[in-house]
Amino acid sequence: MRFFSSLAVALSMYSKLPVPTVDWNEKNMKYAMCFFPVVGVVTGALEYAAGYVLLRYTDCGSFFFAAVMTLIPVLVTGGIHMDGFADTMDALSSYGDREKKLAILKDPHTGAFAVIWLCAYYLFNAALWSEADLSVLPAAALMFPLSRSLSGISVVSFQPAKNSGLLRTFQDGAQRKRVRVVLILWAAACGCAMAWTSPVPGSLAVAAALLVFLHYYCLSRKQFGGATGDLAGYFLQMCELAMLAVLILAGGCLWK
């Protein structure tokens, strides 16, 4: 029952999936991050199913296919991670000092740079999906739990930039060592599965995910003094975009 409650906390926070209402108490928060990749499993399964049906059984154009594949993660998550991406791009584009960047992350208003980078992100994401074929789908479906596994590892491992906020809430409530071990196992399983389903593109995509993770670690410490929930969302989106780009490019879809 305790683990079911932790699962419900993770799904209610990081997705729009219908789950029973549970209390966000200390007991339920201990292992909530362990179930963060489950949101990715659901997203990946929907991406694979939709992509398989569209490519195998319909004559839809590449633009329609790309639009569907781009929108599924947004519908599952409600855009919570894209919100972090947008806030982070606003903060980085300010070129201000650390305190100003952190203040921008907390600002509920959306700046011009956030809108510009959101448009650029979705345009590039849709362009990549428009070049995908059936061979890309198995590895691409695994991107989503892998990115969430790595994001969760950062939540329970990185130094927080401030003493309040969503990331600090999950840090304080989590059994960090146990949660970290579970998330590492999640990440290892997803990475191995990607390499197995698509040896060269999948292995390169895992390498790209780890490079983005390193970039995220250095960026969070240098620019913000630590990690925040918004930065974790920024990492997740950049990680998925990088993996998709590698899968498409390494898979040779652009040169068929």
Tab-separated table of C-alpha atoms in Angstrom:
chain	number	residue	atom	x	y	z
A	1	MET	CA	0.000	0.000	0.000
A	2	ARG	CA	2.861	2.373	0.832
A	3	PHE	CA	4.462	1.855	-2.580
A	4	PHE	CA	1.110	2.346	-4.311
A	5	SER	CA	0.774	5.677	-2.517
A	6	SER	CA	4.295	6.658	-3.596
A	7	LEU	CA	3.403	5.725	-7.173
A	8	ALA	CA	0.279	7.876	-6.957
A	9	VAL	CA	2.338	10.840	-5.720
A	10	ALA	CA	4.774	10.514	-8.627
A	11	LEU	CA	2.049	10.138	-11.252
A	12	SER	CA	-0.052	12.984	-9.878
A	13	MET	CA	2.939	15.327	-9.784
A	14	TYR	CA	4.579	14.500	-13.091
A	15	SER	CA	1.679	13.516	-15.324
A	16	LYS	CA	-1.961	14.072	-16.135
A	17	LEU	CA	-2.738	10.391	-15.682
A	18	PRO	CA	-5.783	9.786	-13.465
A	19	VAL	CA	-4.741	8.407	-10.062
A	20	PRO	CA	-6.396	8.236	-6.634
A	21	THR	CA	-5.762	11.195	-4.357
A	22	VAL	CA	-3.215	10.491	-1.614
A	23	ASP	CA	-1.609	12.624	1.055
A	24	TRP	CA	1.825	14.073	0.363
A	25	ASN	CA	3.124	13.009	3.747
A	26	GLU	CA	6.596	11.857	4.780
A	27	LYS	CA	5.758	8.171	4.344
A	28	ASN	CA	4.410	8.582	0.808
A	29	MET	CA	7.252	10.874	-0.296
A	30	LYS	CA	10.046	8.476	0.675
A	31	TYR	CA	9.979	6.448	-2.520
A	32	ALA	CA	7.951	8.667	-4.862
A	33	MET	CA	10.963	9.406	-7.091
A	34	CYS	CA	11.445	5.671	-7.669
A	35	PHE	CA	8.261	5.751	-9.736
A	36	PHE	CA	9.110	8.851	-11.779
A	37	PRO	CA	10.288	6.679	-14.739
A	38	VAL	CA	6.857	5.004	-14.802
A	39	VAL	CA	5.551	8.202	-16.414
A	40	GLY	CA	8.171	7.660	-19.097
A	41	VAL	CA	7.120	4.046	-19.566
A	42	VAL	CA	3.536	5.159	-20.201
A	43	THR	CA	4.674	7.931	-22.541
A	44	GLY	CA	6.984	5.600	-24.447
A	45	ALA	CA	4.285	2.941	-24.779
A	46	LEU	CA	1.840	5.477	-26.200
A	47	GLU	CA	4.482	6.837	-28.576
A	48	TYR	CA	5.297	3.348	-29.820
A	49	ALA	CA	1.648	2.332	-30.222
A	50	ALA	CA	0.620	5.539	-31.989
A	51	GLY	CA	3.700	5.557	-34.198
A	52	TYR	CA	3.306	1.898	-35.148
A	53	VAL	CA	-0.356	2.326	-36.097
A	54	LEU	CA	0.260	5.523	-38.071
A	55	LEU	CA	3.254	4.191	-39.990
A	56	ARG	CA	2.021	0.647	-40.537
A	57	TYR	CA	-1.710	1.000	-41.101
A	58	THR	CA	-2.373	4.518	-42.375
A	59	ASP	CA	-1.266	6.718	-45.238
A	60	CYS	CA	-0.874	9.839	-43.114
A	61	GLY	CA	1.750	12.343	-44.140
A	62	SER	CA	5.006	12.866	-42.290
A	63	PHE	CA	3.831	16.189	-40.875
A	64	PHE	CA	0.737	14.678	-39.253
A	65	PHE	CA	2.818	11.802	-37.876
A	66	ALA	CA	5.397	14.213	-36.467
A	67	ALA	CA	2.714	16.381	-34.876
A	68	VAL	CA	1.131	13.395	-33.114
A	69	MET	CA	4.474	12.117	-31.838
A	70	THR	CA	5.436	15.588	-30.617
A	71	LEU	CA	2.158	16.171	-28.795
A	72	ILE	CA	1.831	12.834	-26.964
A	73	PRO	CA	4.417	13.676	-24.258
A	74	VAL	CA	2.746	17.040	-23.693
A	75	LEU	CA	-0.654	15.410	-23.267
A	76	VAL	CA	0.730	12.846	-20.813
A	77	THR	CA	2.708	15.298	-18.676
A	78	GLY	CA	0.653	18.453	-19.073
A	79	GLY	CA	3.828	20.257	-20.127
A	80	ILE	CA	5.334	20.394	-16.627
A	81	HIS	CA	8.872	19.759	-17.881
A	82	MET	CA	8.529	22.182	-20.790
A	83	ASP	CA	7.649	24.828	-18.226
A	84	GLY	CA	11.030	24.218	-16.605
A	85	PHE	CA	12.731	24.345	-19.995
A	86	ALA	CA	11.075	27.673	-20.805
A	87	ASP	CA	11.960	29.227	-17.434
A	88	THR	CA	15.557	28.049	-17.737
A	89	MET	CA	15.960	29.494	-21.224
A	90	ASP	CA	14.570	32.801	-19.970
A	91	ALA	CA	17.067	32.784	-17.094
A	92	LEU	CA	20.052	31.848	-19.254
A	93	SER	CA	19.136	34.442	-21.870
A	94	SER	CA	19.162	37.199	-19.250
A	95	TYR	CA	22.953	36.914	-18.802
A	96	GLY	CA	22.400	38.167	-15.273
A	97	ASP	CA	24.126	37.078	-12.096
A	98	ARG	CA	23.146	33.978	-10.144
A	99	GLU	CA	20.536	35.721	-8.019
A	100	LYS	CA	18.856	37.266	-11.043
A	101	LYS	CA	18.718	33.907	-12.813
A	102	LEU	CA	17.150	32.245	-9.767
A	103	ALA	CA	14.622	35.094	-9.523
A	104	ILE	CA	13.656	34.563	-13.174
A	105	LEU	CA	13.120	30.856	-12.512
A	106	LYS	CA	10.607	31.782	-9.796
A	107	ASP	CA	8.848	34.408	-11.925
A	108	PRO	CA	5.457	33.026	-13.124
A	109	HIS	CA	5.502	35.246	-16.218
A	110	THR	CA	6.744	33.936	-19.558
A	111	GLY	CA	9.432	35.982	-21.239
A	112	ALA	CA	10.130	36.494	-24.935
A	113	PHE	CA	13.136	34.174	-24.932
A	114	ALA	CA	11.071	31.376	-23.419
A	115	VAL	CA	8.560	31.648	-26.280
A	116	ILE	CA	11.319	31.771	-28.896
A	117	TRP	CA	13.083	28.681	-27.537
A	118	LEU	CA	9.842	26.763	-27.069
A	119	CYS	CA	9.019	27.326	-30.742
A	120	ALA	CA	12.530	26.297	-31.754
A	121	TYR	CA	12.356	23.174	-29.584
A	122	TYR	CA	9.039	21.965	-30.965
A	123	LEU	CA	10.041	22.780	-34.541
A	124	PHE	CA	13.232	20.741	-34.287
A	125	ASN	CA	11.485	17.924	-32.421
A	126	ALA	CA	8.753	17.687	-35.066
A	127	ALA	CA	11.341	17.840	-37.865
A	128	LEU	CA	13.194	14.894	-36.343
A	129	TRP	CA	10.018	12.824	-35.941
A	130	SER	CA	9.078	13.535	-39.557
A	131	GLU	CA	12.174	11.576	-40.610
A	132	ALA	CA	11.491	8.564	-38.358
A	133	ASP	CA	10.432	5.118	-39.512
A	134	LEU	CA	9.359	1.929	-37.746
A	135	SER	CA	12.924	0.960	-36.906
A	136	VAL	CA	13.309	4.042	-34.684
A	137	LEU	CA	10.251	3.401	-32.504
A	138	PRO	CA	11.547	0.742	-30.056
A	139	ALA	CA	14.606	2.734	-28.999
A	140	ALA	CA	12.700	6.036	-29.091
A	141	ALA	CA	10.090	4.654	-26.698
A	142	LEU	CA	12.856	3.970	-24.176
A	143	MET	CA	14.060	7.581	-24.237
A	144	PHE	CA	11.279	8.651	-21.931
A	145	PRO	CA	11.941	6.402	-18.918
A	146	LEU	CA	15.702	6.884	-19.363
A	147	SER	CA	15.462	10.683	-19.280
A	148	ARG	CA	13.290	10.524	-16.157
A	149	SER	CA	15.648	8.081	-14.472
A	150	LEU	CA	18.562	10.470	-14.980
A	151	SER	CA	16.475	13.468	-13.951
A	152	GLY	CA	15.433	11.646	-10.789
A	153	ILE	CA	19.066	10.796	-10.021
A	154	SER	CA	19.879	14.500	-10.186
A	155	VAL	CA	17.014	15.342	-7.825
A	156	VAL	CA	18.339	13.054	-5.084
A	157	SER	CA	22.045	13.679	-5.791
A	158	PHE	CA	22.731	17.265	-6.878
A	159	GLN	CA	23.214	20.138	-4.509
A	160	PRO	CA	20.033	22.263	-4.441
A	161	ALA	CA	20.308	25.890	-5.513
A	162	LYS	CA	17.905	27.008	-2.783
A	163	ASN	CA	16.321	25.782	0.420
A	164	SER	CA	12.777	25.753	-0.930
A	165	GLY	CA	10.927	24.649	-4.042
A	166	LEU	CA	9.677	21.433	-5.559
A	167	LEU	CA	13.092	19.814	-5.958
A	168	ARG	CA	13.944	20.457	-2.309
A	169	THR	CA	10.567	19.035	-1.279
A	170	PHE	CA	11.315	15.736	-3.008
A	171	GLN	CA	14.910	15.746	-1.723
A	172	ASP	CA	13.844	16.205	1.887
A	173	GLY	CA	11.128	13.565	1.666
A	174	ALA	CA	13.126	10.899	-0.152
A	175	GLN	CA	15.197	8.021	1.149
A	176	ARG	CA	18.016	9.295	-1.025
A	177	LYS	CA	20.403	6.332	-1.064
A	178	ARG	CA	17.728	3.747	-1.790
A	179	VAL	CA	15.986	5.937	-4.329
A	180	ARG	CA	19.302	6.648	-6.063
A	181	VAL	CA	20.044	2.920	-6.360
A	182	VAL	CA	16.592	2.224	-7.808
A	183	LEU	CA	16.916	5.050	-10.345
A	184	ILE	CA	20.386	3.898	-11.384
A	185	LEU	CA	18.920	0.445	-12.010
A	186	TRP	CA	16.126	2.053	-14.033
A	187	ALA	CA	18.674	4.000	-16.100
A	188	ALA	CA	20.904	0.960	-16.634
A	189	ALA	CA	17.968	-1.192	-17.728
A	190	CYS	CA	16.704	1.443	-20.167
A	191	GLY	CA	20.180	2.083	-21.552
A	192	CYS	CA	20.857	-1.615	-22.090
A	193	ALA	CA	17.449	-2.070	-23.712
A	194	MET	CA	18.134	0.822	-26.100
A	195	ALA	CA	21.479	-0.671	-27.071
A	196	TRP	CA	19.871	-4.094	-27.549
A	197	THR	CA	16.970	-2.886	-29.710
A	198	SER	CA	19.160	-0.661	-31.866
A	199	PRO	CA	22.857	-1.408	-31.241
A	200	VAL	CA	24.682	1.507	-32.859
A	201	PRO	CA	22.047	4.299	-32.767
A	202	GLY	CA	20.808	3.161	-29.350
A	203	SER	CA	24.294	3.077	-27.819
A	204	LEU	CA	25.096	6.505	-29.253
A	205	ALA	CA	21.797	7.856	-27.908
A	206	VAL	CA	22.660	6.619	-24.415
A	207	ALA	CA	26.055	8.314	-24.726
A	208	ALA	CA	24.302	11.531	-25.784
A	209	ALA	CA	22.016	11.310	-22.740
A	210	LEU	CA	25.028	11.000	-20.430
A	211	LEU	CA	26.740	13.973	-22.091
A	212	VAL	CA	23.621	16.100	-21.607
A	213	PHE	CA	23.538	14.931	-17.976
A	214	LEU	CA	27.135	16.136	-17.536
A	215	HIS	CA	26.236	19.446	-19.194
A	216	TYR	CA	23.286	19.794	-16.821
A	217	TYR	CA	25.481	19.142	-13.777
A	218	CYS	CA	28.079	21.740	-14.816
A	219	LEU	CA	25.430	24.288	-15.870
A	220	SER	CA	23.455	23.989	-12.640
A	221	ARG	CA	26.528	24.475	-10.442
A	222	LYS	CA	28.154	27.255	-12.460
A	223	GLN	CA	25.127	29.320	-13.450
A	224	PHE	CA	22.692	28.676	-10.581
A	225	GLY	CA	24.692	27.347	-7.655
A	226	GLY	CA	22.851	24.018	-7.734
A	227	ALA	CA	19.838	22.257	-9.161
A	228	THR	CA	16.180	23.300	-9.114
A	229	GLY	CA	12.958	21.728	-10.329
A	230	ASP	CA	13.005	23.959	-13.406
A	231	LEU	CA	16.547	22.898	-14.260
A	232	ALA	CA	15.569	19.244	-13.882
A	233	GLY	CA	12.776	19.850	-16.394
A	234	TYR	CA	15.192	21.622	-18.725
A	235	PHE	CA	17.537	18.649	-18.563
A	236	LEU	CA	14.768	16.159	-19.249
A	237	GLN	CA	13.655	17.960	-22.405
A	238	MET	CA	17.179	18.500	-23.694
A	239	CYS	CA	18.041	14.875	-22.969
A	240	GLU	CA	15.080	13.555	-24.957
A	241	LEU	CA	15.764	15.911	-27.854
A	242	ALA	CA	19.428	14.891	-27.989
A	243	MET	CA	18.581	11.175	-27.910
A	244	LEU	CA	15.967	11.540	-30.638
A	245	ALA	CA	18.399	13.496	-32.820
A	246	VAL	CA	21.059	10.813	-32.438
A	247	LEU	CA	18.608	7.990	-33.147
A	248	ILE	CA	17.443	9.678	-36.328
A	249	LEU	CA	20.878	10.771	-37.562
A	250	ALA	CA	22.762	7.601	-36.571
A	251	GLY	CA	19.963	5.477	-37.963
A	252	GLY	CA	20.532	7.013	-41.365
A	253	CYS	CA	16.923	8.136	-41.814
A	254	LEU	CA	18.002	11.469	-43.280
A	255	TRP	CA	20.006	9.778	-46.043
A	256	LYS	CA	17.615	7.013	-47.139
